[in-house]
Amino acid sequence: MPQTLAPPAPAPARAPAPGAAPDPELRALAERHGLAVSGARPPLPEYTRRLWARRHFIAAFATARLTSMYTTARLGQLWQVMTPLLNAGVYYLIFGLLLHTSRGVPNFIPFLCTGIFVFTFTQSTVLAGTRAISGNLGLVRALHFPRACLPIAYTLIQLQQLLFSMGVLAAIVLLCGVPLTWHWLLMIPALLLQSVFNTGLAMVLARIGARSADTAQLMPFVLRTWMYASGVFYNISVFTQHAPHLVAVALNANPALIYIDLMRYALIDTVRAGTLPAHVWPMALGWALLSGAVGYVFFWKAEEEYGRG
Amino acid sequence: MADTDTRTGHLAPAPAAGPYPAGGGSGAPTVIADDVHIVYKVHGAGSGRGSAVSALSRLARRTAAAGTREVHAVRGVTFVARKGEAIGLIGSNGSGKSTLLRAVAGLLPPASGRVYTHGQPSLLGVNAALMNDLTGEKNVVLGGLAMGLSREEVRERYQDIVDFSGIDEKGDFISLPMRTYSSGMAARLRFSIGAARNHDVLLIDEALATGDRAFQRRSEERIRELREEAGTVFLVSHNNNSIRDTCDRVLWLEKGELLMDGPTEEVLAAYEDFR
C-alpha cells in the first residue's frame, strides 16, 4: 500500500527549531496508539526482570568469550590451569627461594598463593569491567539487552578462571602438607561474597570506563597500590601493630584483605580465627551488599547512554 | 558521490508533505519520529590529542572540549510509519541513514526530538554478537540468545536457521569456526540468525547486498514474510532494485535532512535524476 501523502500541512506548524518542545500532535498520536519513547531507561524492577530474562545470554556470552580466548593457542584450554600454575611458580621462585621472606608466617607458600589468586580475581574483574562497555561498543550499538549483562558476564569469566586457580591452589596447599579439613567448605561463602563485591565494582567501573578511555590506563596503578595495601605478600599485622588506631582500622577494613584473609582461614589450618580482622564475616557481607547495590544502581542510572558517540 | 549542492527546494517539489497523514493511513502507527536531531561527539578529532603538551595545557585551561568535535548526523527528521509498511531509506554515503535507524531502535538517543515506537524495534544486526572463533553452531545459539530468544526458542528454531542459511549444503560447515567461512557464507548465517525472530519493527541495514543470487531471493522473501507477520520494516540500501522489490514507501535523506518522503517510484525517480 503506497503511503498516500496528505495535503500539505500548514508550513509554520512544523519545522520547529532544534531542541524545541515535542510536537503535541505527534505525542497525542503516539499516546493514542500506545507507543513509548524508544530507548528509554526502564524502572529498576523492570530492568532487573529483563536482566533475569537474559541470564542464559550472560552465561552463553561468558562461555563463548572463554572458549575463544584460548582457541588459537595450541595448548588451548590447558592455559586456564597453566597460567595460575606459572604464576605460583614465579612467586615461589622469588619469595620462597630467593628472598626467604616468609617473615615468620607458617605455611608461607599456601599463604602467598591464596593471597595472589584471590586478589587476582578482584584485580582482573576490575580491569575487565572497565572495558566491558567500551570494548563491546559494536554489540551495544547493535542489539538491545540490559547492558548490565556485560559487566556481569565479565565477572563470570573471571570467576571461572578463579575456579581453575583454586583447583591448582588446592593441590599446592595439600602438597605443602596442610591437611584437608571441613573448614575448606568456608571457601564457598567467601567466594560468593567476593563475587558479588566484584560484580558491583565491575559495574561501577564499566560506567566510568564507558565515559572516559583514560580510566583503563589509570586502573593498573590504582590496582597495584591496592594490592600492596592488601597483605598479599606479607601479614598485614606487621603494619597494623604499630600504626595509629585509625590507620589500623582502615587497613583492616580493606575488602580485598578481608576476602583474602577469609580464604586463608578456610584453607590453611595454621591461620587461626584470632588473627583475622575483627567482625570479618559481617564485614565481608557488608562490603558485598554495599558494592553490589551501589554498583547496580549506579550502572543502571546511565543505561540509555551506553554506546553513545 | 553526490556531494554537490543538494538544491533542496528545487529538487523536491512537494517535500515531505505532511509526514503524519491525518487519519487516512493504512494501519496503526508503529514508529513516530518527531523532529529528531542526532549529534555525535567524536573524541580525538582534530589536532591536539596525542601531543602531551597540548593535553596538559588543555587540562590546565580546563577546556576538556578541545579535540572533541560534534557531528550533526541527523537534522530534524519527522515521519510516521504505520503497520504493514516497508520503508526504504536512501541517500548518498554519510547521509545519516544508519544513524537514523539506530535512533529508531533506541540504541542512539536523539540529542533533541523524540522517537516513539510500538514495542521494541530491532536492528537486524546480530553480527556484533557473533564471535569468529566459535563454530557456526555455537554462534546460532549465542546470536539467538543475544536477540532475546529463550533457550527453548533457540532450540526449536536451530534447524530452520541452519537450513535457511544453506551453510550445510556443501558439507558440514556449521561445526567449523566462523573464521573459516567465506564472507558470503558468514553473511548468510548472520542474516538467517537475525531473521529467525519475528519483530514488531524490523530495521535492516544493507543486509540484502550479501550472498549469491539464490540467497538474495530467499532473503527478500523472508523480509516480505516478516513484514506480514510483524508490522513495519525499514530497509537501508544502496541497491535501488532491492528497495523497489521490497518497499512501498521511501524516505530520502541527504546530509541528515529528510529530502523526500513518498511512494517508492516517485522518490526513486527523483533520486535517480539527482544522481
Coordinates of C-alpha atoms in Angstrom, one line a residue:
Chain A
M1 CA 0.0 0.0 0.0
P2 CA 1.7 3.2 -1.1
Q3 CA 1.6 5.8 1.6
T4 CA -0.6 8.5 0.3
L5 CA 0.6 11.8 1.3
A6 CA -1.9 14.1 3.0
P7 CA -2.4 17.6 1.6
P8 CA 0.5 19.8 2.6
A9 CA 0.2 20.6 6.2
P10 CA 0.3 24.3 7.2
A11 CA 4.0 25.0 6.9
P12 CA 4.6 27.1 10.0
A13 CA 3.1 24.3 12.2
R14 CA 6.1 22.2 11.9
A15 CA 9.8 23.0 11.3
P16 CA 10.4 24.0 14.8
A17 CA 13.9 25.0 15.9
P18 CA 16.2 22.2 17.1
G19 CA 15.6 21.5 20.7
A20 CA 12.0 22.7 20.6
A21 CA 9.4 21.0 22.7
P22 CA 7.9 17.8 21.3
D23 CA 5.1 18.3 18.9
P24 CA 1.9 17.9 20.9
E25 CA 0.0 16.5 17.9
L26 CA 2.6 13.7 17.4
R27 CA 2.8 13.0 21.1
A28 CA -1.0 12.6 21.2
L29 CA -0.9 10.2 18.2
A30 CA 1.8 8.2 20.0
E31 CA -0.2 8.1 23.2
R32 CA -3.4 7.1 21.4
H33 CA -1.8 4.1 19.9
G34 CA 0.3 3.1 23.0
L35 CA 3.7 4.0 21.6
A36 CA 6.5 4.5 24.0
V37 CA 9.6 6.6 23.7
S38 CA 12.3 4.4 22.1
G39 CA 15.3 3.5 24.2
A40 CA 14.0 5.0 27.5
R41 CA 15.5 3.5 30.6
P42 CA 13.1 1.1 32.3
P43 CA 12.5 1.4 36.1
L44 CA 14.7 -0.6 38.3
P45 CA 12.4 -3.6 39.0
E46 CA 11.6 -3.9 35.3
Y47 CA 15.3 -3.7 34.5
T48 CA 16.0 -6.4 36.9
R49 CA 13.3 -8.6 35.4
R50 CA 14.8 -8.1 31.9
L51 CA 18.2 -8.8 33.2
W52 CA 17.0 -12.1 34.7
A53 CA 15.3 -13.0 31.4
R54 CA 18.7 -12.7 29.8
R55 CA 20.6 -15.0 32.2
H56 CA 21.2 -17.6 29.5
F57 CA 22.7 -15.0 27.2
I58 CA 25.0 -13.9 30.0
A59 CA 26.1 -17.5 30.5
A60 CA 26.5 -18.1 26.8
F61 CA 28.4 -14.9 26.3
A62 CA 30.8 -15.7 29.1
T63 CA 31.4 -19.3 27.9
A64 CA 31.9 -18.1 24.3
R65 CA 34.4 -15.5 25.4
L66 CA 36.3 -18.1 27.5
T67 CA 36.5 -20.6 24.7
S68 CA 37.5 -18.1 22.1
M69 CA 40.2 -16.7 24.5
Y70 CA 42.5 -19.7 24.0
T71 CA 41.2 -21.1 20.8
T72 CA 44.2 -20.2 18.7
A73 CA 46.7 -21.3 21.2
R74 CA 47.9 -24.8 20.6
L75 CA 47.6 -25.9 24.2
G76 CA 44.1 -24.5 24.2
Q77 CA 42.1 -24.7 27.5
L78 CA 45.1 -26.1 29.2
W79 CA 46.3 -22.5 29.7
Q80 CA 43.5 -22.0 32.2
V81 CA 45.4 -24.3 34.5
M82 CA 48.9 -23.4 33.3
T83 CA 48.5 -19.6 33.9
P84 CA 47.9 -19.8 37.7
L85 CA 50.5 -22.6 38.0
L86 CA 53.1 -20.5 36.3
N87 CA 52.1 -17.5 38.4
A88 CA 52.6 -19.5 41.6
G89 CA 55.9 -20.8 40.3
V90 CA 57.2 -17.3 39.7
Y91 CA 56.2 -16.1 43.2
Y92 CA 57.6 -19.2 44.8
L93 CA 60.9 -18.6 43.0
I94 CA 61.2 -15.0 44.1
F95 CA 59.6 -15.0 47.5
G96 CA 60.2 -18.6 48.6
L97 CA 63.7 -19.4 47.2
L98 CA 65.4 -16.1 46.5
L99 CA 64.2 -13.8 49.2
H100 CA 63.2 -16.2 52.0
T101 CA 60.6 -13.6 53.0
S102 CA 58.3 -15.8 55.0
R103 CA 58.8 -13.4 57.9
G104 CA 57.6 -15.8 60.4
V105 CA 54.4 -16.8 58.5
P106 CA 53.9 -20.5 58.8
N107 CA 52.9 -22.3 55.6
F108 CA 54.2 -19.3 53.6
I109 CA 53.7 -20.8 50.1
P110 CA 50.0 -21.5 50.6
F111 CA 49.6 -18.2 52.3
L112 CA 51.2 -16.4 49.4
C113 CA 49.4 -18.3 46.6
T114 CA 46.0 -17.8 48.3
G115 CA 46.6 -14.1 48.5
I116 CA 47.7 -13.8 44.9
F117 CA 44.9 -15.8 43.4
V118 CA 42.2 -14.2 45.4
F119 CA 43.5 -10.7 44.7
T120 CA 43.9 -11.5 41.1
F121 CA 40.2 -12.3 40.9
T122 CA 39.3 -8.8 42.0
Q123 CA 42.0 -7.2 40.0
S124 CA 41.2 -8.9 36.7
T125 CA 37.4 -8.3 37.2
V126 CA 38.0 -4.6 37.7
L127 CA 40.2 -4.5 34.6
A128 CA 37.7 -6.5 32.5
G129 CA 34.8 -4.4 33.9
T130 CA 36.5 -1.2 32.9
R131 CA 36.4 -2.4 29.3
A132 CA 33.1 -4.2 29.5
I133 CA 31.2 -1.5 27.7
S134 CA 33.9 0.3 25.9
G135 CA 35.3 -2.9 24.4
N136 CA 31.9 -4.1 23.2
L137 CA 30.6 -1.0 21.6
G138 CA 29.7 -2.9 18.4
L139 CA 27.4 -5.1 20.4
V140 CA 26.0 -2.3 22.5
R141 CA 25.2 -0.3 19.3
A142 CA 23.6 -3.2 17.5
L143 CA 21.4 -5.1 20.0
H144 CA 19.0 -4.5 22.8
F145 CA 19.7 -6.1 26.1
P146 CA 20.2 -4.7 29.6
R147 CA 23.7 -3.5 29.5
A148 CA 24.4 -4.9 32.9
C149 CA 24.7 -8.2 31.2
L150 CA 28.2 -7.3 30.1
P151 CA 30.0 -6.5 33.4
I152 CA 28.2 -9.5 34.9
A153 CA 29.4 -11.7 32.1
Y154 CA 33.0 -10.5 32.6
T155 CA 32.8 -11.2 36.3
L156 CA 31.6 -14.7 35.5
I157 CA 34.5 -15.2 33.1
Q158 CA 36.9 -14.2 35.9
L159 CA 35.1 -16.3 38.4
Q160 CA 35.5 -19.3 36.1
Q161 CA 39.2 -18.6 35.8
L162 CA 39.5 -18.3 39.6
L163 CA 37.9 -21.7 40.0
F164 CA 40.7 -23.2 37.9
S165 CA 43.2 -21.3 40.0
M166 CA 41.5 -22.7 43.1
G167 CA 42.0 -26.2 41.8
V168 CA 45.7 -25.5 41.4
L169 CA 45.7 -23.8 44.8
A170 CA 44.2 -26.8 46.5
A171 CA 46.9 -29.0 45.0
I172 CA 49.6 -26.6 46.2
V173 CA 48.2 -26.4 49.7
L174 CA 47.9 -30.2 50.0
L175 CA 51.4 -30.6 48.7
C176 CA 52.7 -28.2 51.3
G177 CA 51.4 -30.6 54.0
V178 CA 48.3 -28.6 55.0
P179 CA 45.5 -31.1 56.0
L180 CA 42.2 -31.2 54.2
T181 CA 39.5 -30.2 56.8
W182 CA 35.8 -29.3 56.9
H183 CA 37.0 -25.7 57.2
W184 CA 37.5 -25.8 53.4
L185 CA 33.7 -25.5 53.0
L186 CA 34.0 -21.9 54.2
M187 CA 35.6 -21.2 50.8
I188 CA 32.1 -21.3 49.2
P189 CA 30.5 -18.4 51.1
A190 CA 33.8 -16.4 51.0
L191 CA 33.9 -16.8 47.2
L192 CA 30.2 -16.0 46.8
L193 CA 30.6 -12.8 48.8
Q194 CA 33.7 -11.8 46.9
S195 CA 31.9 -12.4 43.6
V196 CA 29.1 -10.1 44.5
F197 CA 31.6 -7.5 45.6
N198 CA 33.5 -7.8 42.4
T199 CA 30.4 -7.6 40.2
G200 CA 29.4 -4.3 41.9
L201 CA 32.9 -3.0 41.3
A202 CA 32.9 -4.1 37.7
M203 CA 29.6 -2.3 37.1
V204 CA 30.9 1.0 38.6
L205 CA 34.0 0.8 36.5
A206 CA 32.1 -0.2 33.4
R207 CA 30.1 3.0 33.6
I208 CA 33.2 5.1 34.3
G209 CA 35.2 3.3 31.6
A210 CA 32.4 3.8 29.1
R211 CA 32.7 7.6 29.6
S212 CA 36.4 8.1 29.6
A213 CA 39.0 5.9 28.0
D214 CA 41.6 7.3 30.3
T215 CA 40.3 5.1 33.1
A216 CA 41.7 2.0 31.5
Q217 CA 45.1 3.5 31.5
L218 CA 44.9 4.6 35.1
M219 CA 43.5 1.4 36.7
P220 CA 46.6 -0.8 36.7
F221 CA 48.3 1.8 39.0
V222 CA 45.4 2.0 41.3
L223 CA 45.2 -1.7 41.5
R224 CA 48.8 -2.2 42.2
T225 CA 48.6 0.3 45.1
W226 CA 45.6 -1.6 46.4
M227 CA 47.5 -4.9 46.1
Y228 CA 50.3 -3.7 48.3
A229 CA 47.8 -2.5 50.9
S230 CA 46.1 -5.8 51.0
G231 CA 48.7 -8.0 52.6
V232 CA 49.1 -10.3 49.6
F233 CA 52.8 -10.9 50.1
Y234 CA 53.0 -10.4 53.9
N235 CA 51.0 -10.4 57.0
I236 CA 49.3 -7.0 57.3
S237 CA 49.6 -7.1 61.1
V238 CA 53.3 -6.1 60.5
F239 CA 51.8 -2.6 59.9
T240 CA 48.7 -2.6 61.9
Q241 CA 50.5 -3.3 65.2
H242 CA 52.5 -0.1 65.1
A243 CA 50.2 2.2 63.1
P244 CA 47.8 4.7 64.7
H245 CA 44.4 3.3 65.6
L246 CA 42.5 4.9 62.7
V247 CA 45.0 3.7 60.1
A248 CA 44.9 0.2 61.5
V249 CA 41.1 0.2 61.4
A250 CA 41.2 1.5 57.8
L251 CA 43.8 -1.2 56.7
N252 CA 41.7 -3.9 58.4
A253 CA 38.5 -2.8 56.7
N254 CA 40.0 -3.2 53.2
P255 CA 37.6 -5.5 51.4
A256 CA 40.4 -7.2 49.4
L257 CA 42.2 -8.0 52.7
I258 CA 39.0 -9.3 54.2
Y259 CA 38.3 -11.7 51.3
I260 CA 41.9 -12.9 51.2
D261 CA 42.0 -13.5 54.9
L262 CA 38.8 -15.4 54.8
M263 CA 40.1 -17.7 52.1
R264 CA 43.3 -18.2 54.1
Y265 CA 41.3 -19.0 57.1
A266 CA 39.3 -21.5 55.2
L267 CA 42.2 -23.2 53.6
I268 CA 45.2 -23.2 55.9
D269 CA 44.9 -24.8 59.3
T270 CA 47.6 -22.6 60.9
V271 CA 45.6 -19.4 60.3
R272 CA 43.5 -19.1 63.4
A273 CA 40.3 -17.2 63.8
G274 CA 42.0 -14.9 66.3
T275 CA 44.4 -13.5 63.7
L276 CA 41.6 -12.3 61.4
P277 CA 40.4 -8.7 61.4
A278 CA 37.5 -8.0 63.8
H279 CA 34.0 -8.8 62.6
V280 CA 35.4 -10.4 59.5
W281 CA 32.2 -12.1 58.2
P282 CA 29.8 -9.2 58.8
M283 CA 32.4 -7.0 57.0
A284 CA 32.6 -9.4 54.1
L285 CA 28.8 -9.4 53.8
G286 CA 28.6 -5.7 54.2
W287 CA 31.1 -4.9 51.5
A288 CA 29.4 -7.4 49.1
L289 CA 26.0 -5.8 49.7
L290 CA 27.2 -2.3 49.5
S291 CA 29.3 -2.8 46.4
G292 CA 26.6 -4.9 44.7
A293 CA 23.7 -2.5 45.4
V294 CA 25.6 0.7 44.7
G295 CA 27.2 -0.7 41.6
Y296 CA 23.9 -1.9 40.2
V297 CA 22.1 1.3 40.7
F298 CA 25.0 3.4 39.5
F299 CA 25.3 1.4 36.4
W300 CA 21.5 1.4 35.7
K301 CA 21.4 5.2 36.0
A302 CA 23.3 5.6 32.8
E303 CA 21.7 2.7 30.9
E304 CA 20.5 4.7 27.9
E305 CA 23.8 6.5 27.5
Y306 CA 26.0 3.4 26.8
G307 CA 27.1 3.2 23.2
R308 CA 26.5 6.9 22.6
G309 CA 29.0 8.6 20.3
Chain B
M1 CA 29.4 10.6 -4.6
A2 CA 26.6 13.1 -4.9
D3 CA 28.3 15.6 -2.8
T4 CA 27.2 18.5 -4.9
D5 CA 24.7 21.1 -3.9
T6 CA 21.6 19.4 -2.5
R7 CA 19.3 22.1 -4.1
T8 CA 16.6 21.1 -1.7
G9 CA 13.8 23.3 -2.8
H10 CA 14.5 22.8 -6.5
L11 CA 14.5 19.0 -6.2
A12 CA 11.6 18.1 -4.0
P13 CA 8.6 19.7 -5.5
A14 CA 6.3 18.6 -2.7
P15 CA 8.8 18.0 0.0
A16 CA 7.6 15.7 2.8
A17 CA 4.1 16.9 2.6
G18 CA 2.6 16.3 6.0
P19 CA 4.6 13.3 7.2
Y20 CA 1.8 12.4 9.6
P21 CA -1.2 11.8 7.5
A22 CA -4.3 12.7 9.4
G23 CA -6.3 9.6 9.9
G24 CA -6.4 8.1 6.4
G25 CA -3.3 6.0 6.8
S26 CA -3.4 2.2 6.4
G27 CA -2.6 0.8 9.9
A28 CA -1.9 2.0 13.3
P29 CA 1.4 3.9 13.7
T30 CA 4.3 1.8 14.8
V31 CA 7.1 4.4 14.7
I32 CA 6.8 8.1 15.1
A33 CA 9.8 10.3 14.7
D34 CA 9.3 13.8 15.9
D35 CA 11.9 16.3 14.8
V36 CA 14.8 14.0 15.6
H37 CA 18.3 15.5 15.8
I38 CA 21.3 13.3 16.4
V39 CA 24.6 14.7 17.4
Y40 CA 27.7 12.5 17.7
K41 CA 30.5 13.5 19.9
V42 CA 33.7 12.5 18.3
H43 CA 36.7 12.3 20.6
G44 CA 40.2 12.6 19.2
A45 CA 39.2 14.6 16.2
G46 CA 41.3 17.4 15.1
S47 CA 44.8 18.1 16.3
G48 CA 45.9 18.3 19.9
R49 CA 45.3 14.7 21.0
G50 CA 48.4 12.7 21.1
S51 CA 50.6 15.6 21.9
A52 CA 51.3 15.5 25.6
V53 CA 51.9 19.2 25.8
S54 CA 48.6 20.2 24.3
A55 CA 46.9 17.6 26.5
L56 CA 48.4 19.2 29.6
S57 CA 47.6 22.7 28.5
R58 CA 44.1 21.5 27.9
L59 CA 43.9 20.2 31.5
A60 CA 45.4 23.4 32.8
R61 CA 42.9 25.6 31.0
R62 CA 40.1 23.2 31.8
T63 CA 38.9 23.1 28.3
A64 CA 38.1 19.4 28.0
A65 CA 36.2 20.0 24.9
A66 CA 39.2 20.5 22.7
G67 CA 39.8 17.6 20.5
T68 CA 36.1 16.8 20.6
R69 CA 34.1 17.5 17.6
E70 CA 30.4 17.3 17.2
V71 CA 28.9 15.8 14.1
H72 CA 25.3 16.7 13.4
A73 CA 24.3 13.5 11.7
V74 CA 20.5 13.8 11.5
R75 CA 18.8 17.1 11.4
G76 CA 15.2 17.4 12.3
V77 CA 13.6 14.3 10.7
T78 CA 9.9 13.8 11.2
F79 CA 7.8 10.9 9.9
V80 CA 5.1 8.4 10.9
A81 CA 5.5 4.8 9.9
R82 CA 2.5 2.5 10.0
K83 CA 1.7 -1.1 10.4
G84 CA 2.2 -3.1 7.2
E85 CA 4.6 -0.7 5.6
A86 CA 8.0 -1.5 4.2
I87 CA 10.0 1.7 4.2
G88 CA 13.3 2.1 2.3
L89 CA 15.9 4.6 3.3
I90 CA 18.0 6.0 0.6
G91 CA 20.7 8.7 0.3
S92 CA 24.3 9.0 -0.5
N93 CA 27.0 7.7 1.8
G94 CA 27.1 9.5 5.1
S95 CA 23.7 11.0 4.8
G96 CA 22.6 9.7 8.2
K97 CA 20.5 6.6 7.2
S98 CA 22.1 4.1 9.5
T99 CA 22.2 6.7 12.3
L100 CA 18.5 7.3 11.9
L101 CA 17.9 3.5 12.1
R102 CA 19.9 3.3 15.3
A103 CA 17.8 6.1 16.8
V104 CA 14.6 4.3 15.9
A105 CA 16.0 1.2 17.5
G106 CA 16.6 3.2 20.6
L107 CA 20.3 2.4 20.5
L108 CA 21.3 6.0 19.9
P109 CA 19.3 8.5 21.9
P110 CA 18.5 11.7 19.9
A111 CA 20.0 14.9 21.0
S112 CA 16.6 16.5 20.7
G113 CA 13.2 15.4 19.4
R114 CA 11.6 12.1 20.2
V115 CA 11.2 8.7 18.7
Y116 CA 8.0 6.8 19.8
T117 CA 7.8 3.1 18.9
H118 CA 5.4 0.3 19.3
G119 CA 7.2 -2.5 21.1
Q120 CA 11.0 -2.8 20.8
P121 CA 12.3 -2.3 17.2
S122 CA 15.2 -4.5 16.5
L123 CA 18.1 -3.9 14.2
L124 CA 18.9 -6.9 12.1
G125 CA 22.5 -6.6 13.1
V126 CA 23.2 -9.7 15.1
N127 CA 26.8 -9.6 13.6
A128 CA 28.2 -7.9 16.6
A129 CA 27.2 -10.7 19.0
L130 CA 28.8 -13.4 16.9
M131 CA 32.4 -14.5 17.5
N132 CA 34.6 -15.6 14.7
D133 CA 36.5 -18.2 16.8
L134 CA 33.3 -20.1 17.7
T135 CA 31.7 -22.7 15.5
G136 CA 28.6 -21.8 13.5
E137 CA 26.5 -23.9 15.8
K138 CA 27.5 -22.0 18.9
N139 CA 27.1 -18.7 17.1
V140 CA 23.5 -19.6 16.2
V141 CA 22.8 -20.2 19.9
L142 CA 24.7 -17.1 21.0
G143 CA 23.1 -14.9 18.4
G144 CA 19.6 -16.2 19.2
L145 CA 20.1 -15.6 22.9
A146 CA 21.5 -12.1 22.2
M147 CA 18.4 -11.2 20.3
G148 CA 16.3 -12.1 23.3
L149 CA 15.1 -15.6 22.3
S150 CA 14.7 -18.1 25.2
R151 CA 16.8 -21.2 25.2
E152 CA 13.8 -23.3 24.1
E153 CA 13.1 -21.0 21.2
V154 CA 16.6 -21.2 20.1
R155 CA 16.5 -25.0 20.2
E156 CA 13.2 -25.0 18.3
R157 CA 14.5 -22.7 15.5
Y158 CA 18.0 -24.0 15.3
Q159 CA 17.4 -26.4 12.4
D160 CA 15.4 -23.8 10.5
I161 CA 18.1 -21.2 10.8
V162 CA 20.8 -23.6 9.6
D163 CA 18.6 -24.8 6.7
F164 CA 17.7 -21.3 5.7
S165 CA 21.3 -20.2 5.6
G166 CA 22.2 -23.1 3.4
I167 CA 25.6 -23.3 5.1
D168 CA 25.4 -27.1 5.3
E169 CA 24.6 -27.6 1.6
K170 CA 28.2 -28.1 0.7
G171 CA 29.2 -30.3 3.7
D172 CA 29.3 -30.0 7.4
F173 CA 30.4 -26.3 7.8
I174 CA 28.2 -25.5 10.7
S175 CA 30.6 -27.3 13.1
L176 CA 33.6 -25.3 11.9
P177 CA 34.7 -22.0 13.4
M178 CA 33.2 -19.0 11.7
R179 CA 36.6 -17.6 10.8
T180 CA 36.9 -20.4 8.3
Y181 CA 33.7 -19.2 6.4
S182 CA 33.9 -17.2 3.2
S183 CA 32.5 -13.7 3.6
G184 CA 29.3 -14.7 1.7
M185 CA 28.7 -17.7 4.0
A186 CA 29.2 -15.7 7.1
A187 CA 26.8 -13.0 5.9
R188 CA 24.2 -15.7 5.1
L189 CA 24.4 -17.2 8.5
R190 CA 24.2 -13.7 10.1
F191 CA 21.1 -12.9 8.1
S192 CA 19.5 -16.2 9.0
I193 CA 20.0 -15.8 12.7
G194 CA 18.8 -12.2 12.6
A195 CA 15.7 -13.1 10.6
A196 CA 14.8 -16.0 12.8
R197 CA 12.8 -13.9 15.2
N198 CA 9.5 -12.1 14.5
H199 CA 9.9 -8.4 15.2
D200 CA 7.4 -5.7 15.7
V201 CA 9.5 -3.3 13.9
L202 CA 12.4 -4.6 11.9
L203 CA 15.3 -2.5 10.8
I204 CA 17.7 -3.8 8.1
D205 CA 20.9 -2.2 7.2
E206 CA 22.2 -3.3 3.8
A207 CA 21.6 -6.9 4.6
L208 CA 20.4 -7.8 1.2
A209 CA 23.6 -6.9 -0.6
T210 CA 25.2 -10.2 0.5
G211 CA 25.1 -13.7 -0.6
D212 CA 24.6 -15.2 -4.0
R213 CA 21.6 -14.7 -6.3
A214 CA 19.5 -17.5 -4.8
F215 CA 20.1 -16.4 -1.3
Q216 CA 19.2 -12.8 -2.1
R217 CA 15.9 -14.1 -3.4
R218 CA 15.3 -16.1 -0.4
S219 CA 16.0 -13.3 2.0
E220 CA 13.8 -10.9 0.1
E221 CA 11.0 -13.4 0.5
R222 CA 11.8 -13.7 4.2
I223 CA 11.6 -10.0 4.6
R224 CA 8.2 -10.0 3.0
E225 CA 7.1 -12.7 5.4
L226 CA 8.4 -10.8 8.4
R227 CA 6.6 -7.7 7.2
E228 CA 3.3 -9.6 7.0
E229 CA 3.7 -11.2 10.4
A230 CA 5.1 -8.2 12.2
G231 CA 4.4 -4.7 11.3
T232 CA 6.9 -2.4 9.8
V233 CA 10.2 -3.0 8.1
F234 CA 12.8 -0.4 7.5
L235 CA 15.5 -1.1 4.9
V236 CA 18.7 0.8 4.2
S237 CA 20.2 0.0 0.9
H238 CA 22.2 1.4 -1.9
N239 CA 20.6 -1.0 -4.3
N240 CA 17.6 0.6 -5.8
N241 CA 16.3 -2.7 -7.2
S242 CA 16.1 -4.3 -3.8
I243 CA 14.3 -1.2 -2.5
R244 CA 11.9 -1.4 -5.4
D245 CA 11.2 -5.1 -4.8
T246 CA 10.6 -4.8 -1.1
C247 CA 9.5 -1.3 -0.2
D248 CA 6.3 0.7 -0.9
R249 CA 7.5 3.9 0.7
V250 CA 10.8 5.6 0.6
L251 CA 12.5 8.2 2.8
W252 CA 15.3 10.1 1.1
L253 CA 17.9 11.5 3.4
E254 CA 20.6 13.9 2.3
K255 CA 23.1 15.5 4.8
G256 CA 20.9 14.4 7.7
E257 CA 17.8 16.1 6.3
L258 CA 14.7 14.4 5.1
L259 CA 14.6 15.5 1.5
M260 CA 11.6 13.5 0.3
D261 CA 9.1 11.0 1.7
G262 CA 6.6 9.3 -0.6
P263 CA 5.8 6.2 -2.8
T264 CA 8.8 4.3 -3.9
E265 CA 8.6 5.0 -7.6
E266 CA 8.3 8.8 -7.2
V267 CA 11.1 9.1 -4.7
L268 CA 13.4 6.7 -6.6
A269 CA 12.8 8.6 -9.8
A270 CA 13.7 11.9 -8.2
Y271 CA 16.7 10.2 -6.6
E272 CA 18.0 8.8 -9.8
D273 CA 17.6 12.1 -11.5
F274 CA 19.6 13.7 -8.7
R275 CA 22.4 11.3 -9.1

